[in-house]
Amino acid sequence: MPVNLQAPDPSALHPVPGVRLGIAMAGMRKANRRDLTVIALDEGSAVAGVFTQNRFCAAPVQVAREHLALGAGTRALVVNTGNANAGTGEDGLARARATCAALAQLMQLRPEQVLPFSTGVIMEPLPVERIEAGLPAALADLKADNWAVAAEAIMTTDTVPKAASRQMQVDGHTVTVTGISKGAGMIRPNMATMLSFVATDANIEPAALQALVREAADLSFNRITVDGDTSTNDSFVLIASRRAGHAPITALDTPAGRALRDAVVAVAEQLAQAIVRDGEGATKFITVQVEGGRSVQECQQVAYAIAHSPLVKTAFYASDPNLGRILAAVGYAGIADLDQGRIELYLDDVHVATRGGRHPDYRDEDGQRVMKQSEITVRVGLGRGEAQAVVWTCDLSHDYVSINADYRS
Amino acid sequence: MPVNLQAPDPSALHPVPGVRLGIAMAGMRKANRRDLTVIALDEGSAVAGVFTQNRFCAAPVQVAREHLALGAGTRALVVNTGNANAGTGEDGLARARATCAALAQLMQLRPEQVLPFSTGVIMEPLPVERIEAGLPAALADLKADNWAVAAEAIMTTDTVPKAASRQMQVDGHTVTVTGISKGAGMIRPNMATMLSFVATDANIEPAALQALVREAADLSFNRITVDGDTSTNDSFVLIASRRAGHAPITALDTPAGRALRDAVVAVAEQLAQAIVRDGEGATKFITVQVEGGRSVQECQQVAYAIAHSPLVKTAFYASDPNLGRILAAVGYAGIADLDQGRIELYLDDVHVATRGGRHPDYRDEDGQRVMKQSEITVRVGLGRGEAQAVVWTCDLSHDYVSINADYRS
C-alpha cells in the first residue's frame, strides 16, 4: 500500500506544447500490457539528463549518454518496460543502438537523435524485434495529452502511476512543466530502475537546462532512498520544447530562471517522493532533515546514515520511538570530530534528545504519538554550522522482505 | 536459529594462567540472571583494546579508553549486561567511574586499574548500586575455569554463548589463547554492543600486544556485518597475563610472534563469525571474498557493498541466485574507474558471471543449488590488481524485521 499516494488525475496533467507521447503493447514480457512509450519532441527542443553512477550501468544508459554528448538535437525518446537491457555486455549495446535506429528510420531522424531507456528484468537479451514491431502503433498513438497513459506504461512493479504537473507565468506567458516517474525501490528485485521524464515548453538555453537538470536531481531524486541500492538504469531527463513565447532563459539566477527552476524542482520533488511513497513494503513516509552542519555534504551523510539504517527503518515500521537507534546512526555517519554533546533530535514537534542525551521533558508517549503517523519528520541538529540537507525515505517492513525474497519464485 | 553454531563445550575452553573470572546475579534488569562478570588479572598483565568508532560512544567505552591510556596496569575488568550506559551524558560517565571505584576498593586497586564494560538497553541510567551489591559475590566466584559461565553471563539477546580456545607451543612452552564474545547484530534493537574479551598467558610486550589487538580486530571483528549498524559500545580487549615461560615476544614478525598472532587471529575470527552465525534472524552464513583489487581498502569497499545490500541479503534468504543484485552492488561500491567488463563472479565453485555478463555455461539450477546451502561463499574478481579482502555476513529474513520491529512491544 503506497503511503498517501493516488494515481494522478489525467485532467490535472497539462500537455506540454511541442511534446507528444505514444504508447503501445509490444509484448515485451507480458501480453496485453502497455510496455512501449515513444516521446516525440518538436524540432528545436533541448534535452539534458543525469544518469546512474553505478559502474554496471545498463546499455541504454550508455547509449543515451553517448547520443546526448553528440549534440545532434534529440527528437525522440523510446522507453520499454519488461527488460532493462542491463548486464548484457556488447550485445546489449548493439540492441540499444538497434532500437534507436529502428525508431529513427520510422521518424526520418538520425539514430543519435533518439535516446533509449529500458526497465525490467536484468541480464536477459532485449527483444529488439518486439520493440520494432510495436513502434508503428506507438507512433500512431502520439498525442500531447497522453501523460497519464505513459505514466502507467513505464511502470514495472510500481503499484501506482506517478505524474506531476505545474504551470506558471513567465513574462505574461503560461509555461508548463509536466513529468512522470517510475521505480519502487532504488533497484527493485531484478526489475531495475528509477526513470523520470520531465518536460517543459519554457524557452531555456541548453546550458541553463543542463544546470537545471543537475540542480533538480540534487534536490529530488538524489534525496530519496528506499533500500540504499543504486540501480543500473537510473535516469532523469529534462526536456524543453522551448515553445513558450517568453524571452529565452539563459541563466537560472534571473526572475524567469528562478520561476522555472522552482516549478521544475517542485515537479521533480513530487515525482521523487512518489517513488518513496510507493517504496517496496512502505507503510510510512519519512523526512529526515539534518541541520547545523558545516557543509551540505556532511548533513547528507548523516541523513543517509539514518535513512539507510535497517534498525531505524524497522523502528519506524513498529512505531517505536527508539531514540538510541537514530543517535547511533548519527554517531557512525562518519563525521570524525562530531561532538555528541551538541546533538539535538526532534520527531516532528517533539524534542526527543538534547545535548546528545534524552530531553528531560521528553515522554515516551509523545514520541509514540508521532511514530504512529503515516508521515514523520526526523530533525537532527548537529550544532556545528549553518548547512542543512533533507532526505526522504520509507520504513522497512515484513513486506519489503517478502517482496524481495519471493520475487522470482 | 543460529547457523551451524553450538554452545561451547566448557572442557574445551583452556584456562589462561593469571586470569580468573567471577560471575554474579546482580539483578541489573532481570532477576535470577547472571549479569555481572569480573575478570581479574594477575600483576604484570598487559591489556590492549580497540573500541567503537561511533561518535556516540558509550560512557564505559570512554572510561575504559581513558584508563588504558593512563597506563596504570589494568588488574580487573567489570562487565554488566542489562544496561549499556550509552546516551547517558555526564551522569553516565560518573556512573561508569563509580563502578570502577567500587571494584577497585574491594580488590585494593586504584580505580584506573579497572576497565568497565556495559551492554543492554541504552538511554537508561546504569543502576550502579546493584553492581556494587553484586561485586562481592562475583569476587567470591573468581576462578580460572569460568570461561563458559562468563560467555553466558555477557549475553544480551544472543541465543548461544560464544567462546573459543587454542593452545600452541612457543619455545617448548604451552601458550593458551581463550576468549568469549557477545552480540547478535552490530547493534541489537536497543540492546547495544559487540563485546569480546580474549586472554593469553603469552609473554608479550605491551607495544606488540597493542599491534596485535589492532591486527586481530582488522582480521575478525572488523570483517563482520549483520546490518551495517555500528554500536555505541563495541569493544575488543586482548589480555596477556605474560605467565608463560618463554622469552618475551617483542615483535609480531618473529617465529614466536607469528605463532601467537595466528592463534589470536584464529580465536578472534571464530568469535567474530559466531556473532554473524547468531545474527538477528540469520538463516545463512555468507563469506564475501573480493579479489583482484588494487588495494585491500577497495576490496573491502566492494565486499561491504555486497554484504550490506538488503536486496542481496533477501536473495540469500530466498535461496535466489540473483546475479544482478550482486553485480549492481559491485557497481555502486564507489570504485570510480571500475571496468565492468573485467568482473568475475562465483557462488562457491559455480562460475556465474564472466567479463561482467552471465557466464555462457552458467545454469540457474547450479546457482540455486549453492544458494540453498546454509554456508555460501560469494567470490568476486575485480581484475585490476592483486589485493583481496573477506567479509562475513548473514542473510536478511522476515525474522530480522520481526526481532527489530517487535523488540520493545
Short mmCIF file of N, CA and C in Angstrom, two decimals, chain A residues 260-404:
data_model
loop_
_atom_site.label_atom_id
_atom_site.label_comp_id
_atom_site.label_asym_id
_atom_site.label_seq_id
_atom_site.Cartn_x
_atom_site.Cartn_y
_atom_site.Cartn_z
N LEU A 260 11.14 29.17 -13.31
CA LEU A 260 11.19 27.85 -13.95
C LEU A 260 11.84 26.84 -13.03
N ARG A 261 12.94 27.23 -12.44
CA ARG A 261 13.65 26.35 -11.50
C ARG A 261 12.70 25.86 -10.42
N ASP A 262 11.96 26.78 -9.82
CA ASP A 262 11.07 26.39 -8.73
C ASP A 262 10.02 25.39 -9.20
N ALA A 263 9.49 25.63 -10.40
CA ALA A 263 8.45 24.73 -10.91
C ALA A 263 9.02 23.35 -11.23
N VAL A 264 10.20 23.32 -11.86
CA VAL A 264 10.82 22.03 -12.21
C VAL A 264 11.19 21.28 -10.93
N VAL A 265 11.76 22.00 -9.96
CA VAL A 265 12.14 21.35 -8.70
C VAL A 265 10.90 20.81 -8.00
N ALA A 266 9.81 21.56 -8.02
CA ALA A 266 8.58 21.11 -7.35
C ALA A 266 8.04 19.84 -8.01
N VAL A 267 8.05 19.81 -9.34
CA VAL A 267 7.58 18.62 -10.05
C VAL A 267 8.51 17.44 -9.78
N ALA A 268 9.81 17.67 -9.85
CA ALA A 268 10.78 16.59 -9.62
C ALA A 268 10.67 16.06 -8.18
N GLU A 269 10.48 16.99 -7.25
CA GLU A 269 10.36 16.60 -5.84
C GLU A 269 9.12 15.72 -5.63
N GLN A 270 8.01 16.15 -6.27
CA GLN A 270 6.78 15.37 -6.12
C GLN A 270 6.94 13.97 -6.74
N LEU A 271 7.61 13.91 -7.88
CA LEU A 271 7.83 12.62 -8.55
C LEU A 271 8.78 11.73 -7.74
N ALA A 272 9.78 12.35 -7.15
CA ALA A 272 10.75 11.60 -6.34
C ALA A 272 10.08 11.06 -5.08
N GLN A 273 9.32 11.93 -4.43
CA GLN A 273 8.63 11.49 -3.21
C GLN A 273 7.62 10.40 -3.53
N ALA A 274 7.01 10.46 -4.71
CA ALA A 274 6.04 9.43 -5.09
C ALA A 274 6.71 8.06 -5.14
N ILE A 275 7.97 8.04 -5.57
CA ILE A 275 8.71 6.76 -5.62
C ILE A 275 8.88 6.19 -4.22
N VAL A 276 9.21 7.06 -3.26
CA VAL A 276 9.36 6.59 -1.88
C VAL A 276 8.00 6.17 -1.31
N ARG A 277 6.97 6.96 -1.60
CA ARG A 277 5.63 6.62 -1.09
C ARG A 277 5.17 5.26 -1.59
N ASP A 278 5.67 4.89 -2.78
CA ASP A 278 5.32 3.59 -3.37
C ASP A 278 6.46 2.60 -3.15
N GLY A 279 7.35 2.90 -2.21
CA GLY A 279 8.52 2.05 -1.93
C GLY A 279 8.08 0.66 -1.53
N GLU A 280 8.97 -0.28 -1.77
CA GLU A 280 8.65 -1.67 -1.50
C GLU A 280 8.27 -1.87 -0.04
N GLY A 281 7.04 -2.28 0.19
CA GLY A 281 6.58 -2.58 1.54
C GLY A 281 6.40 -1.36 2.42
N ALA A 282 6.52 -0.15 1.85
CA ALA A 282 6.45 1.07 2.67
C ALA A 282 5.10 1.21 3.37
N THR A 283 5.15 1.56 4.64
CA THR A 283 3.91 1.90 5.35
C THR A 283 3.98 3.34 5.88
N LYS A 284 5.20 3.95 5.81
CA LYS A 284 5.37 5.31 6.31
C LYS A 284 6.31 6.11 5.42
N PHE A 285 6.04 7.40 5.34
CA PHE A 285 6.89 8.30 4.57
C PHE A 285 7.68 9.16 5.56
N ILE A 286 8.99 9.06 5.49
CA ILE A 286 9.84 9.69 6.49
C ILE A 286 10.69 10.80 5.86
N THR A 287 10.63 11.98 6.44
CA THR A 287 11.50 13.07 6.02
C THR A 287 12.63 13.18 7.06
N VAL A 288 13.86 13.05 6.61
CA VAL A 288 14.99 13.19 7.53
C VAL A 288 15.68 14.51 7.22
N GLN A 289 15.64 15.41 8.18
CA GLN A 289 16.17 16.75 7.99
C GLN A 289 17.34 16.96 8.94
N VAL A 290 18.50 17.25 8.40
CA VAL A 290 19.69 17.44 9.25
C VAL A 290 20.14 18.89 9.11
N GLU A 291 20.29 19.56 10.23
CA GLU A 291 20.63 20.98 10.25
C GLU A 291 21.90 21.20 11.06
N GLY A 292 22.45 22.40 10.89
CA GLY A 292 23.56 22.79 11.77
C GLY A 292 24.86 22.10 11.43
N GLY A 293 24.99 21.64 10.19
CA GLY A 293 26.25 21.03 9.79
C GLY A 293 27.20 22.06 9.21
N ARG A 294 28.46 21.67 9.04
CA ARG A 294 29.43 22.59 8.45
C ARG A 294 29.29 22.64 6.93
N SER A 295 28.74 21.56 6.34
CA SER A 295 28.55 21.53 4.89
C SER A 295 27.30 20.73 4.57
N VAL A 296 26.74 20.99 3.38
CA VAL A 296 25.59 20.21 2.93
C VAL A 296 25.99 18.74 2.86
N GLN A 297 27.20 18.50 2.42
CA GLN A 297 27.66 17.12 2.25
C GLN A 297 27.63 16.36 3.57
N GLU A 298 28.09 16.97 4.67
CA GLU A 298 28.08 16.23 5.94
C GLU A 298 26.66 16.07 6.46
N CYS A 299 25.80 17.04 6.17
CA CYS A 299 24.39 16.89 6.57
C CYS A 299 23.75 15.71 5.83
N GLN A 300 24.06 15.61 4.53
CA GLN A 300 23.53 14.50 3.74
C GLN A 300 24.04 13.17 4.26
N GLN A 301 25.33 13.15 4.60
CA GLN A 301 25.95 11.94 5.12
C GLN A 301 25.18 11.43 6.35
N VAL A 302 24.87 12.34 7.25
CA VAL A 302 24.14 11.98 8.47
C VAL A 302 22.71 11.56 8.11
N ALA A 303 22.08 12.32 7.21
CA ALA A 303 20.70 12.00 6.84
C ALA A 303 20.62 10.61 6.21
N TYR A 304 21.59 10.28 5.35
CA TYR A 304 21.59 8.96 4.73
C TYR A 304 21.90 7.85 5.73
N ALA A 305 22.78 8.12 6.69
CA ALA A 305 23.07 7.11 7.71
C ALA A 305 21.79 6.74 8.45
N ILE A 306 20.98 7.75 8.76
CA ILE A 306 19.70 7.50 9.43
C ILE A 306 18.75 6.77 8.48
N ALA A 307 18.66 7.29 7.26
CA ALA A 307 17.67 6.76 6.31
C ALA A 307 18.01 5.35 5.84
N HIS A 308 19.29 4.96 5.91
CA HIS A 308 19.69 3.62 5.46
C HIS A 308 19.71 2.61 6.60
N SER A 309 19.68 3.06 7.83
CA SER A 309 19.84 2.12 8.94
C SER A 309 18.64 1.17 9.01
N PRO A 310 18.88 -0.13 8.83
CA PRO A 310 17.77 -1.09 8.95
C PRO A 310 17.12 -1.02 10.33
N LEU A 311 17.90 -0.70 11.35
CA LEU A 311 17.34 -0.62 12.70
C LEU A 311 16.40 0.57 12.84
N VAL A 312 16.80 1.71 12.29
CA VAL A 312 15.92 2.89 12.33
C VAL A 312 14.65 2.60 11.53
N LYS A 313 14.82 1.99 10.37
CA LYS A 313 13.68 1.75 9.48
C LYS A 313 12.69 0.74 10.07
N THR A 314 13.21 -0.27 10.76
CA THR A 314 12.28 -1.21 11.40
C THR A 314 11.60 -0.55 12.60
N ALA A 315 12.29 0.37 13.27
CA ALA A 315 11.66 1.10 14.38
C ALA A 315 10.48 1.94 13.88
N PHE A 316 10.64 2.58 12.71
CA PHE A 316 9.53 3.33 12.14
C PHE A 316 8.37 2.39 11.83
N TYR A 317 8.70 1.26 11.24
CA TYR A 317 7.67 0.27 10.92
C TYR A 317 6.89 -0.11 12.19
N ALA A 318 7.61 -0.26 13.30
CA ALA A 318 7.00 -0.70 14.55
C ALA A 318 6.40 0.46 15.34
N SER A 319 6.48 1.69 14.80
CA SER A 319 6.01 2.88 15.53
C SER A 319 6.70 3.00 16.88
N ASP A 320 7.99 2.64 16.90
CA ASP A 320 8.75 2.61 18.15
C ASP A 320 9.69 3.82 18.20
N PRO A 321 9.45 4.77 19.12
CA PRO A 321 10.30 5.98 19.16
C PRO A 321 11.66 5.65 19.76
N ASN A 322 12.43 4.87 19.02
CA ASN A 322 13.68 4.32 19.54
C ASN A 322 14.83 5.31 19.30
N LEU A 323 14.98 6.23 20.25
CA LEU A 323 15.98 7.30 20.16
C LEU A 323 17.36 6.77 19.87
N GLY A 324 17.70 5.70 20.57
CA GLY A 324 19.07 5.20 20.53
C GLY A 324 19.49 4.86 19.12
N ARG A 325 18.60 4.26 18.36
CA ARG A 325 18.98 3.85 17.01
C ARG A 325 19.29 5.05 16.14
N ILE A 326 18.52 6.12 16.28
CA ILE A 326 18.76 7.30 15.46
C ILE A 326 20.07 7.97 15.88
N LEU A 327 20.27 8.12 17.18
CA LEU A 327 21.51 8.74 17.66
C LEU A 327 22.73 7.90 17.28
N ALA A 328 22.59 6.59 17.36
CA ALA A 328 23.71 5.72 16.99
C ALA A 328 24.05 5.92 15.51
N ALA A 329 23.02 6.05 14.67
CA ALA A 329 23.26 6.28 13.24
C ALA A 329 23.96 7.62 13.02
N VAL A 330 23.56 8.64 13.76
CA VAL A 330 24.26 9.94 13.69
C VAL A 330 25.73 9.73 14.04
N GLY A 331 25.96 8.93 15.07
CA GLY A 331 27.31 8.73 15.57
C GLY A 331 28.22 8.00 14.60
N TYR A 332 27.66 7.10 13.79
CA TYR A 332 28.55 6.35 12.89
C TYR A 332 28.52 6.89 11.47
N ALA A 333 27.91 8.06 11.28
CA ALA A 333 27.78 8.60 9.92
C ALA A 333 29.12 9.01 9.32
N GLY A 334 30.13 9.10 10.14
CA GLY A 334 31.46 9.35 9.59
C GLY A 334 31.98 10.77 9.76
N ILE A 335 31.35 11.57 10.65
CA ILE A 335 31.93 12.89 10.95
C ILE A 335 32.90 12.68 12.10
N ALA A 336 34.19 12.79 11.77
CA ALA A 336 35.22 12.37 12.72
C ALA A 336 35.21 13.20 13.99
N ASP A 337 34.97 14.51 13.88
CA ASP A 337 35.08 15.37 15.06
C ASP A 337 33.71 15.78 15.58
N LEU A 338 32.70 14.94 15.36
CA LEU A 338 31.36 15.25 15.85
C LEU A 338 31.34 15.27 17.38
N ASP A 339 30.71 16.31 17.93
CA ASP A 339 30.59 16.41 19.38
C ASP A 339 29.20 15.95 19.78
N GLN A 340 29.11 14.76 20.38
CA GLN A 340 27.79 14.21 20.71
C GLN A 340 27.03 15.10 21.68
N GLY A 341 27.78 15.93 22.44
CA GLY A 341 27.13 16.81 23.41
C GLY A 341 26.36 17.97 22.79
N ARG A 342 26.41 18.11 21.46
CA ARG A 342 25.69 19.20 20.80
C ARG A 342 24.51 18.71 19.94
N ILE A 343 24.27 17.43 19.99
CA ILE A 343 23.24 16.86 19.11
C ILE A 343 21.83 17.07 19.70
N GLU A 344 20.95 17.59 18.83
CA GLU A 344 19.53 17.75 19.18
C GLU A 344 18.72 16.84 18.26
N LEU A 345 17.64 16.27 18.80
CA LEU A 345 16.81 15.38 17.98
C LEU A 345 15.33 15.68 18.23
N TYR A 346 14.61 15.88 17.14
CA TYR A 346 13.17 16.09 17.20
C TYR A 346 12.45 15.04 16.35
N LEU A 347 11.31 14.57 16.81
CA LEU A 347 10.37 13.81 15.99
C LEU A 347 9.18 14.73 15.78
N ASP A 348 9.01 15.25 14.56
CA ASP A 348 8.05 16.33 14.32
C ASP A 348 8.29 17.44 15.33
N ASP A 349 7.29 17.79 16.14
CA ASP A 349 7.43 18.88 17.10
C ASP A 349 7.97 18.42 18.45
N VAL A 350 8.17 17.14 18.62
CA VAL A 350 8.58 16.62 19.94
C VAL A 350 10.11 16.64 20.07
N HIS A 351 10.58 17.35 21.10
CA HIS A 351 12.01 17.45 21.37
C HIS A 351 12.45 16.22 22.14
N VAL A 352 13.09 15.32 21.44
CA VAL A 352 13.37 14.00 21.99
C VAL A 352 14.69 13.97 22.76
N ALA A 353 15.73 14.50 22.13
CA ALA A 353 17.05 14.47 22.77
C ALA A 353 17.68 15.85 22.69
N THR A 354 18.40 16.22 23.74
CA THR A 354 19.11 17.49 23.76
C THR A 354 20.52 17.26 24.28
N ARG A 355 21.46 17.98 23.73
CA ARG A 355 22.87 17.81 24.10
C ARG A 355 23.29 16.34 24.13
N GLY A 356 22.76 15.58 23.15
CA GLY A 356 23.19 14.19 23.00
C GLY A 356 22.55 13.20 23.94
N GLY A 357 21.68 13.68 24.83
CA GLY A 357 21.01 12.76 25.76
C GLY A 357 19.51 12.98 25.74
N ARG A 358 18.79 12.14 26.41
CA ARG A 358 17.33 12.24 26.45
C ARG A 358 16.93 13.62 26.98
N HIS A 359 15.96 14.28 26.32
CA HIS A 359 15.48 15.56 26.81
C HIS A 359 14.70 15.35 28.10
N PRO A 360 14.94 16.20 29.13
CA PRO A 360 14.29 15.96 30.43
C PRO A 360 12.76 15.95 30.35
N ASP A 361 12.20 16.74 29.44
CA ASP A 361 10.74 16.80 29.33
C ASP A 361 10.17 15.72 28.41
N TYR A 362 11.04 14.96 27.78
CA TYR A 362 10.54 14.00 26.79
C TYR A 362 9.81 12.84 27.46
N ARG A 363 8.63 12.55 26.96
CA ARG A 363 7.90 11.39 27.45
C ARG A 363 7.69 10.41 26.29
N ASP A 364 7.87 9.14 26.58
CA ASP A 364 7.78 8.11 25.57
C ASP A 364 6.47 8.19 24.78
N GLU A 365 5.39 8.56 25.46
CA GLU A 365 4.09 8.59 24.76
C GLU A 365 4.04 9.69 23.69
N ASP A 366 4.81 10.77 23.91
CA ASP A 366 4.86 11.82 22.89
C ASP A 366 5.55 11.31 21.62
N GLY A 367 6.66 10.62 21.83
CA GLY A 367 7.36 10.03 20.69
C GLY A 367 6.47 9.00 19.99
N GLN A 368 5.82 8.20 20.78
CA GLN A 368 4.91 7.16 20.26
C GLN A 368 3.83 7.77 19.36
N ARG A 369 3.27 8.90 19.84
CA ARG A 369 2.20 9.57 19.09
C ARG A 369 2.68 9.93 17.68
N VAL A 370 3.89 10.53 17.61
CA VAL A 370 4.42 10.91 16.30
C VAL A 370 4.72 9.67 15.45
N MET A 371 5.31 8.66 16.09
CA MET A 371 5.75 7.48 15.33
C MET A 371 4.57 6.72 14.72
N LYS A 372 3.39 6.91 15.27
CA LYS A 372 2.22 6.21 14.73
C LYS A 372 1.68 6.85 13.45
N GLN A 373 2.11 8.10 13.16
CA GLN A 373 1.64 8.80 11.97
C GLN A 373 2.17 8.11 10.69
N SER A 374 1.50 8.38 9.59
CA SER A 374 1.99 7.82 8.33
C SER A 374 3.05 8.72 7.70
N GLU A 375 3.16 9.96 8.18
CA GLU A 375 4.20 10.88 7.69
C GLU A 375 4.93 11.45 8.91
N ILE A 376 6.23 11.30 8.93
CA ILE A 376 7.03 11.68 10.11
C ILE A 376 8.25 12.46 9.65
N THR A 377 8.57 13.54 10.38
CA THR A 377 9.81 14.25 10.13
C THR A 377 10.78 14.02 11.29
N VAL A 378 11.95 13.52 10.97
CA VAL A 378 13.04 13.39 11.94
C VAL A 378 13.95 14.59 11.72
N ARG A 379 14.17 15.38 12.76
CA ARG A 379 15.01 16.55 12.61
C ARG A 379 16.21 16.43 13.54
N VAL A 380 17.40 16.51 12.99
CA VAL A 380 18.63 16.38 13.79
C VAL A 380 19.40 17.67 13.68
N GLY A 381 19.79 18.23 14.81
CA GLY A 381 20.67 19.39 14.83
C GLY A 381 22.07 18.95 15.21
N LEU A 382 23.05 19.33 14.39
CA LEU A 382 24.44 18.92 14.67
C LEU A 382 25.18 19.96 15.48
N GLY A 383 24.66 21.22 15.48
CA GLY A 383 25.27 22.26 16.32
C GLY A 383 26.69 22.61 15.96
N ARG A 384 27.02 22.61 14.66
CA ARG A 384 28.40 22.92 14.29
C ARG A 384 28.48 23.80 13.06
N GLY A 385 27.34 24.28 12.55
CA GLY A 385 27.41 25.13 11.37
C GLY A 385 26.03 25.54 10.91
N GLU A 386 25.94 26.00 9.66
CA GLU A 386 24.70 26.57 9.14
C GLU A 386 24.09 25.73 8.04
N ALA A 387 24.79 24.69 7.58
CA ALA A 387 24.30 23.92 6.42
C ALA A 387 23.18 22.98 6.83
N GLN A 388 22.37 22.60 5.84
CA GLN A 388 21.33 21.60 6.10
C GLN A 388 21.08 20.76 4.87
N ALA A 389 20.39 19.62 5.07
CA ALA A 389 20.04 18.74 3.96
C ALA A 389 18.83 17.92 4.35
N VAL A 390 18.08 17.49 3.35
CA VAL A 390 16.87 16.69 3.58
C VAL A 390 16.96 15.42 2.73
N VAL A 391 16.54 14.31 3.31
CA VAL A 391 16.43 13.04 2.58
C VAL A 391 15.07 12.45 2.89
N TRP A 392 14.44 11.84 1.88
CA TRP A 392 13.15 11.20 2.10
C TRP A 392 13.30 9.69 1.99
N THR A 393 12.67 8.99 2.90
CA THR A 393 12.77 7.53 2.85
C THR A 393 11.48 6.92 3.40
N CYS A 394 11.45 5.59 3.44
CA CYS A 394 10.28 4.89 3.99
C CYS A 394 10.76 3.89 5.02
N ASP A 395 9.84 3.22 5.66
CA ASP A 395 10.21 2.26 6.69
C ASP A 395 10.57 0.90 6.06
N LEU A 396 11.04 -0.01 6.90
CA LEU A 396 11.42 -1.36 6.45
C LEU A 396 10.46 -2.35 7.10
N SER A 397 9.66 -2.98 6.27
CA SER A 397 8.58 -3.81 6.80
C SER A 397 8.78 -5.28 6.42
N HIS A 398 7.96 -6.11 7.01
CA HIS A 398 7.93 -7.52 6.60
C HIS A 398 7.72 -7.64 5.10
N ASP A 399 6.87 -6.76 4.57
CA ASP A 399 6.57 -6.84 3.14
C ASP A 399 7.80 -6.58 2.27
N TYR A 400 8.72 -5.71 2.76
CA TYR A 400 9.94 -5.49 1.97
C TYR A 400 10.66 -6.81 1.77
N VAL A 401 10.80 -7.57 2.85
CA VAL A 401 11.50 -8.86 2.76
C VAL A 401 10.70 -9.80 1.87
N SER A 402 9.39 -9.84 2.05
CA SER A 402 8.57 -10.75 1.23
C SER A 402 8.70 -10.42 -0.24
N ILE A 403 8.55 -9.14 -0.58
CA ILE A 403 8.61 -8.72 -1.98
C ILE A 403 9.94 -9.11 -2.60
N ASN A 404 11.02 -8.87 -1.86
CA ASN A 404 12.34 -9.11 -2.43
C ASN A 404 12.79 -10.55 -2.34
#
